[in-house]
């Protein structure tokens, strides 16, 4: 029987916290832990260990991401007093262009504002000539530093549990004992295994392979061909659940999400007429991407991502399926910080206060899976796709509160709303009635 699970452990003045990983979840945890501690008059020290240098251009500074900061996250950050500086934002996205084999339709932001930000997480793609350092992850780390966190540029590969703390074995700081260790290591298998050895009931998240690549252009070319619109594709291509082209200042980021994306799936996608049609004519897409990789994505949350004096956040715990992973990093990072400062750092405290937050994300993802299953059916159906394109085109002529399908699709693409709310939007009787009419009209019209 594990006696540790019944203890109550709290942070006191002078307590030390190690955050392993300085991506968004590590930064959000640190930022809010220091913020809540100062409100609570508690003096704590935070060391953030980060293996990468986000000022570097290319793989060394990159956290493999489309770089879309959702509307809901932009709003949450601004409520918390965090405003993303304009120089970090590569482009403000004001619409989605939805492509299918039957045509394309533009969905404008419901409030006609550019509230979605496209950023680079690191110094920029391989070969990038812009050295002005517009890294989103560095910006977040900077906020933590301003609040008093110490950033240590080091990869941690050894930790050891002791009676009254956890020893982090660092080359720079030597062996240092911490009252609490936070795992914000993304989907790094080796480090997750290290946490597994300290936290016996922890099971790492389930993952699948995705694809990301960057096309370099002159800014005028991106403006001309993409402008401020993100292009999403409802194409019938096996394994691809979501394909998108995200315009940045002088890059366009291609993201493919789905099941086990590999070279063949990528080749099928970029040879589709609808994808090629977005780019300048005669461009050989397969040769035009100096920076590409196949990173993993979290598709099922971890089991028991906590123990006494230890908690995992962000991708290492629970993330939103296929969307708004940075938003989920914010939710889990902040929730863990709140638990740690106001409740305690024992397994019991995390079980009571942190587990429900992760469970809520995981349950919502079950609804998300259902939505993506329906999307897959739509991707395979000519007449349903014609109906959607027709309905969106008609709705875009109306005032924004009457755009039911457009609004539900907007939330699906942006990841701003939770999947339960999106499903309810799709099940609205008027939406279903109009959709049925659109299917009949758009299919009969062409016979
Ligand atoms: C193809 C793709 C596209 C995506 N697009 C988007 C998008 O457009 N918008 C969005 O919101 N989300 C997107 N996501 C999801 C998003 O990238 C993640 O959800 C988010 O990065 C999670 O943040 P994190 O801090 O938990 O982990 P990460 O961002 O992975 O950060 C973990 C950090 O831990 C460090 N680390 C790991 N091990 C150690 C160690 N042993 N010692 C020290 N440091 C260590 C790593 O270097 C890394 O910096 C995308 C994901 C993929 C795969």
mmCIF file with all atom_site columns, C-alpha atoms and ligand atoms in Angstrom, residues 20-26 49-52 54 63-68 121 137 154-157 184-188 191 210-212 246 255 257 295-297 313-316 319 323-327 329, ligand 1:
data_model
loop_
_atom_site.group_PDB
_atom_site.id
_atom_site.type_symbol
_atom_site.label_atom_id
_atom_site.label_alt_id
_atom_site.label_comp_id
_atom_site.label_asym_id
_atom_site.label_entity_id
_atom_site.label_seq_id
_atom_site.pdbx_PDB_ins_code
_atom_site.Cartn_x
_atom_site.Cartn_y
_atom_site.Cartn_z
_atom_site.occupancy
_atom_site.B_iso_or_equiv
_atom_site.pdbx_formal_charge
_atom_site.auth_seq_id
_atom_site.auth_comp_id
_atom_site.auth_asym_id
_atom_site.auth_atom_id
_atom_site.pdbx_PDB_model_num
ATOM   1   C CA  . UNK A 1 20  ? 11.447 20.537 -16.918 1.00 0.00 ? 20  UNK A CA  1
ATOM   2   C CA  . UNK A 1 21  ? 10.613 21.975 -20.338 1.00 0.00 ? 21  UNK A CA  1
ATOM   3   C CA  . UNK A 1 22  ? 10.240 25.627 -21.308 1.00 0.00 ? 22  UNK A CA  1
ATOM   4   C CA  . UNK A 1 23  ? 7.578  25.296 -24.039 1.00 0.00 ? 23  UNK A CA  1
ATOM   5   C CA  . UNK A 1 24  ? 4.149  26.927 -23.544 1.00 0.00 ? 24  UNK A CA  1
ATOM   6   C CA  . UNK A 1 25  ? 2.948  24.605 -20.751 1.00 0.00 ? 25  UNK A CA  1
ATOM   7   C CA  . UNK A 1 26  ? 6.163  25.053 -18.720 1.00 0.00 ? 26  UNK A CA  1
ATOM   8   C CA  . UNK A 1 49  ? 15.210 23.679 -17.555 1.00 0.00 ? 49  UNK A CA  1
ATOM   9   C CA  . UNK A 1 50  ? 14.934 23.894 -21.353 1.00 0.00 ? 50  UNK A CA  1
ATOM   10  C CA  . UNK A 1 51  ? 16.953 21.789 -23.773 1.00 0.00 ? 51  UNK A CA  1
ATOM   11  C CA  . UNK A 1 52  ? 16.371 23.996 -26.840 1.00 0.00 ? 52  UNK A CA  1
ATOM   12  C CA  . UNK A 1 54  ? 14.373 29.188 -29.155 1.00 0.00 ? 54  UNK A CA  1
ATOM   13  C CA  . UNK A 1 63  ? 8.835  23.091 -31.238 1.00 0.00 ? 63  UNK A CA  1
ATOM   14  C CA  . UNK A 1 64  ? 7.148  21.778 -34.433 1.00 0.00 ? 64  UNK A CA  1
ATOM   15  C CA  . UNK A 1 65  ? 3.821  23.550 -34.614 1.00 0.00 ? 65  UNK A CA  1
ATOM   16  C CA  . UNK A 1 66  ? 1.501  25.335 -37.051 1.00 0.00 ? 66  UNK A CA  1
ATOM   17  C CA  . UNK A 1 67  ? 1.810  28.379 -34.821 1.00 0.00 ? 67  UNK A CA  1
ATOM   18  C CA  . UNK A 1 68  ? -1.867 29.309 -34.694 1.00 0.00 ? 68  UNK A CA  1
ATOM   19  C CA  . UNK A 1 121 ? 7.558  29.064 -31.970 1.00 0.00 ? 121 UNK A CA  1
ATOM   20  C CA  . UNK A 1 137 ? 8.205  30.441 -26.917 1.00 0.00 ? 137 UNK A CA  1
ATOM   21  C CA  . UNK A 1 154 ? 20.038 22.228 -20.241 1.00 0.00 ? 154 UNK A CA  1
ATOM   22  C CA  . UNK A 1 155 ? 18.495 18.873 -21.039 1.00 0.00 ? 155 UNK A CA  1
ATOM   23  C CA  . UNK A 1 156 ? 17.688 16.892 -17.908 1.00 0.00 ? 156 UNK A CA  1
ATOM   24  C CA  . UNK A 1 157 ? 18.202 13.145 -18.126 1.00 0.00 ? 157 UNK A CA  1
ATOM   25  C CA  . UNK A 1 184 ? 6.322  20.091 -19.262 1.00 0.00 ? 184 UNK A CA  1
ATOM   26  C CA  . UNK A 1 185 ? 8.356  18.006 -21.685 1.00 0.00 ? 185 UNK A CA  1
ATOM   27  C CA  . UNK A 1 186 ? 5.874  17.699 -24.530 1.00 0.00 ? 186 UNK A CA  1
ATOM   28  C CA  . UNK A 1 187 ? 5.968  14.239 -26.107 1.00 0.00 ? 187 UNK A CA  1
ATOM   29  C CA  . UNK A 1 188 ? 9.683  13.586 -25.574 1.00 0.00 ? 188 UNK A CA  1
ATOM   30  C CA  . UNK A 1 191 ? 11.947 12.280 -20.573 1.00 0.00 ? 191 UNK A CA  1
ATOM   31  C CA  . UNK A 1 210 ? 1.903  14.332 -38.346 1.00 0.00 ? 210 UNK A CA  1
ATOM   32  C CA  . UNK A 1 211 ? 3.645  16.462 -40.967 1.00 0.00 ? 211 UNK A CA  1
ATOM   33  C CA  . UNK A 1 212 ? 4.752  20.050 -41.069 1.00 0.00 ? 212 UNK A CA  1
ATOM   34  C CA  . UNK A 1 246 ? -1.091 28.850 -42.774 1.00 0.00 ? 246 UNK A CA  1
ATOM   35  C CA  . UNK A 1 255 ? 0.258  21.119 -41.553 1.00 0.00 ? 255 UNK A CA  1
ATOM   36  C CA  . UNK A 1 257 ? -2.899 15.903 -39.164 1.00 0.00 ? 257 UNK A CA  1
ATOM   37  C CA  . UNK A 1 295 ? 6.460  15.378 -35.365 1.00 0.00 ? 295 UNK A CA  1
ATOM   38  C CA  . UNK A 1 296 ? 4.177  13.467 -33.007 1.00 0.00 ? 296 UNK A CA  1
ATOM   39  C CA  . UNK A 1 297 ? 0.896  14.801 -31.689 1.00 0.00 ? 297 UNK A CA  1
ATOM   40  C CA  . UNK A 1 313 ? 1.251  19.559 -17.832 1.00 0.00 ? 313 UNK A CA  1
ATOM   41  C CA  . UNK A 1 314 ? 0.518  20.387 -21.493 1.00 0.00 ? 314 UNK A CA  1
ATOM   42  C CA  . UNK A 1 315 ? 1.137  17.722 -24.130 1.00 0.00 ? 315 UNK A CA  1
ATOM   43  C CA  . UNK A 1 316 ? 2.744  15.493 -21.466 1.00 0.00 ? 316 UNK A CA  1
ATOM   44  C CA  . UNK A 1 319 ? -4.205 18.212 -24.957 1.00 0.00 ? 319 UNK A CA  1
ATOM   45  C CA  . UNK A 1 323 ? -6.426 21.724 -32.294 1.00 0.00 ? 323 UNK A CA  1
ATOM   46  C CA  . UNK A 1 324 ? -5.327 24.513 -30.001 1.00 0.00 ? 324 UNK A CA  1
ATOM   47  C CA  . UNK A 1 325 ? -2.639 22.503 -28.181 1.00 0.00 ? 325 UNK A CA  1
ATOM   48  C CA  . UNK A 1 326 ? -1.164 25.773 -26.909 1.00 0.00 ? 326 UNK A CA  1
ATOM   49  C CA  . UNK A 1 327 ? -4.592 26.636 -25.464 1.00 0.00 ? 327 UNK A CA  1
ATOM   50  C CA  . UNK A 1 329 ? -1.111 23.950 -22.400 1.00 0.00 ? 329 UNK A CA  1
HETATM 51  C C1  . LIG B 2 .   ? 2.109  19.388 -36.759 1.00 0.00 ? 1   LIG B C1  1
HETATM 52  C C2  . LIG B 2 .   ? 1.574  20.077 -35.532 1.00 0.00 ? 1   LIG B C2  1
HETATM 53  C C3  . LIG B 2 .   ? 0.937  21.311 -35.675 1.00 0.00 ? 1   LIG B C3  1
HETATM 54  C C4  . LIG B 2 .   ? 0.417  21.955 -34.539 1.00 0.00 ? 1   LIG B C4  1
HETATM 55  N N1  . LIG B 2 .   ? -0.174 23.166 -34.704 1.00 0.00 ? 1   LIG B N1  1
HETATM 56  C C5  . LIG B 2 .   ? -0.679 23.818 -33.637 1.00 0.00 ? 1   LIG B C5  1
HETATM 57  C C6  . LIG B 2 .   ? -1.237 25.114 -33.790 1.00 0.00 ? 1   LIG B C6  1
HETATM 58  O O1  . LIG B 2 .   ? -1.261 25.687 -34.872 1.00 0.00 ? 1   LIG B O1  1
HETATM 59  N N2  . LIG B 2 .   ? -1.743 25.722 -32.681 1.00 0.00 ? 1   LIG B N2  1
HETATM 60  C C7  . LIG B 2 .   ? -1.717 25.123 -31.454 1.00 0.00 ? 1   LIG B C7  1
HETATM 61  O O2  . LIG B 2 .   ? -2.229 25.713 -30.477 1.00 0.00 ? 1   LIG B O2  1
HETATM 62  N N3  . LIG B 2 .   ? -1.149 23.911 -31.273 1.00 0.00 ? 1   LIG B N3  1
HETATM 63  C C8  . LIG B 2 .   ? -0.627 23.245 -32.323 1.00 0.00 ? 1   LIG B C8  1
HETATM 64  N N4  . LIG B 2 .   ? -0.011 22.038 -32.156 1.00 0.00 ? 1   LIG B N4  1
HETATM 65  C C9  . LIG B 2 .   ? 0.092  21.475 -30.809 1.00 0.00 ? 1   LIG B C9  1
HETATM 66  C C10 . LIG B 2 .   ? 1.166  22.225 -29.994 1.00 0.00 ? 1   LIG B C10 1
HETATM 67  O O3  . LIG B 2 .   ? 2.361  22.268 -30.713 1.00 0.00 ? 1   LIG B O3  1
HETATM 68  C C11 . LIG B 2 .   ? 1.408  21.533 -28.632 1.00 0.00 ? 1   LIG B C11 1
HETATM 69  O O4  . LIG B 2 .   ? 0.190  21.186 -28.057 1.00 0.00 ? 1   LIG B O4  1
HETATM 70  C C12 . LIG B 2 .   ? 2.180  22.458 -27.691 1.00 0.00 ? 1   LIG B C12 1
HETATM 71  O O5  . LIG B 2 .   ? 3.458  22.712 -28.208 1.00 0.00 ? 1   LIG B O5  1
HETATM 72  C C13 . LIG B 2 .   ? 2.314  21.796 -26.313 1.00 0.00 ? 1   LIG B C13 1
HETATM 73  O O6  . LIG B 2 .   ? 3.135  22.596 -25.504 1.00 0.00 ? 1   LIG B O6  1
HETATM 74  P P1  . LIG B 2 .   ? 4.025  21.916 -24.378 1.00 0.00 ? 1   LIG B P1  1
HETATM 75  O O7  . LIG B 2 .   ? 4.718  23.021 -23.651 1.00 0.00 ? 1   LIG B O7  1
HETATM 76  O O8  . LIG B 2 .   ? 3.196  20.984 -23.573 1.00 0.00 ? 1   LIG B O8  1
HETATM 77  O O9  . LIG B 2 .   ? 5.085  21.006 -25.140 1.00 0.00 ? 1   LIG B O9  1
HETATM 78  P P2  . LIG B 2 .   ? 6.228  21.448 -26.154 1.00 0.00 ? 1   LIG B P2  1
HETATM 79  O O10 . LIG B 2 .   ? 5.835  22.627 -26.915 1.00 0.00 ? 1   LIG B O10 1
HETATM 80  O O11 . LIG B 2 .   ? 6.588  20.209 -26.901 1.00 0.00 ? 1   LIG B O11 1
HETATM 81  O O12 . LIG B 2 .   ? 7.442  21.858 -25.196 1.00 0.00 ? 1   LIG B O12 1
HETATM 82  C C14 . LIG B 2 .   ? 8.147  20.898 -24.459 1.00 0.00 ? 1   LIG B C14 1
HETATM 83  C C15 . LIG B 2 .   ? 9.526  21.455 -24.175 1.00 0.00 ? 1   LIG B C15 1
HETATM 84  O O13 . LIG B 2 .   ? 10.214 20.593 -23.273 1.00 0.00 ? 1   LIG B O13 1
HETATM 85  C C16 . LIG B 2 .   ? 11.586 20.555 -23.631 1.00 0.00 ? 1   LIG B C16 1
HETATM 86  N N5  . LIG B 2 .   ? 12.142 19.319 -23.087 1.00 0.00 ? 1   LIG B N5  1
HETATM 87  C C17 . LIG B 2 .   ? 11.754 18.040 -23.343 1.00 0.00 ? 1   LIG B C17 1
HETATM 88  N N6  . LIG B 2 .   ? 12.510 17.180 -22.626 1.00 0.00 ? 1   LIG B N6  1
HETATM 89  C C18 . LIG B 2 .   ? 13.375 17.936 -21.888 1.00 0.00 ? 1   LIG B C18 1
HETATM 90  C C19 . LIG B 2 .   ? 14.405 17.613 -20.950 1.00 0.00 ? 1   LIG B C19 1
HETATM 91  N N7  . LIG B 2 .   ? 14.698 16.361 -20.652 1.00 0.00 ? 1   LIG B N7  1
HETATM 92  N N8  . LIG B 2 .   ? 15.102 18.627 -20.385 1.00 0.00 ? 1   LIG B N8  1
HETATM 93  C C20 . LIG B 2 .   ? 14.814 19.937 -20.700 1.00 0.00 ? 1   LIG B C20 1
HETATM 94  N N9  . LIG B 2 .   ? 13.860 20.282 -21.592 1.00 0.00 ? 1   LIG B N9  1
HETATM 95  C C21 . LIG B 2 .   ? 13.149 19.292 -22.184 1.00 0.00 ? 1   LIG B C21 1
HETATM 96  C C22 . LIG B 2 .   ? 11.538 20.576 -25.160 1.00 0.00 ? 1   LIG B C22 1
HETATM 97  O O14 . LIG B 2 .   ? 12.769 21.032 -25.683 1.00 0.00 ? 1   LIG B O14 1
HETATM 98  C C23 . LIG B 2 .   ? 10.397 21.537 -25.429 1.00 0.00 ? 1   LIG B C23 1
HETATM 99  O O15 . LIG B 2 .   ? 10.819 22.867 -25.597 1.00 0.00 ? 1   LIG B O15 1
HETATM 100 C C24 . LIG B 2 .   ? 0.519  21.356 -33.258 1.00 0.00 ? 1   LIG B C24 1
HETATM 101 C C25 . LIG B 2 .   ? 1.176  20.131 -33.122 1.00 0.00 ? 1   LIG B C25 1
HETATM 102 C C26 . LIG B 2 .   ? 1.701  19.497 -34.241 1.00 0.00 ? 1   LIG B C26 1
HETATM 103 C C27 . LIG B 2 .   ? 2.406  18.189 -34.077 1.00 0.00 ? 1   LIG B C27 1
#
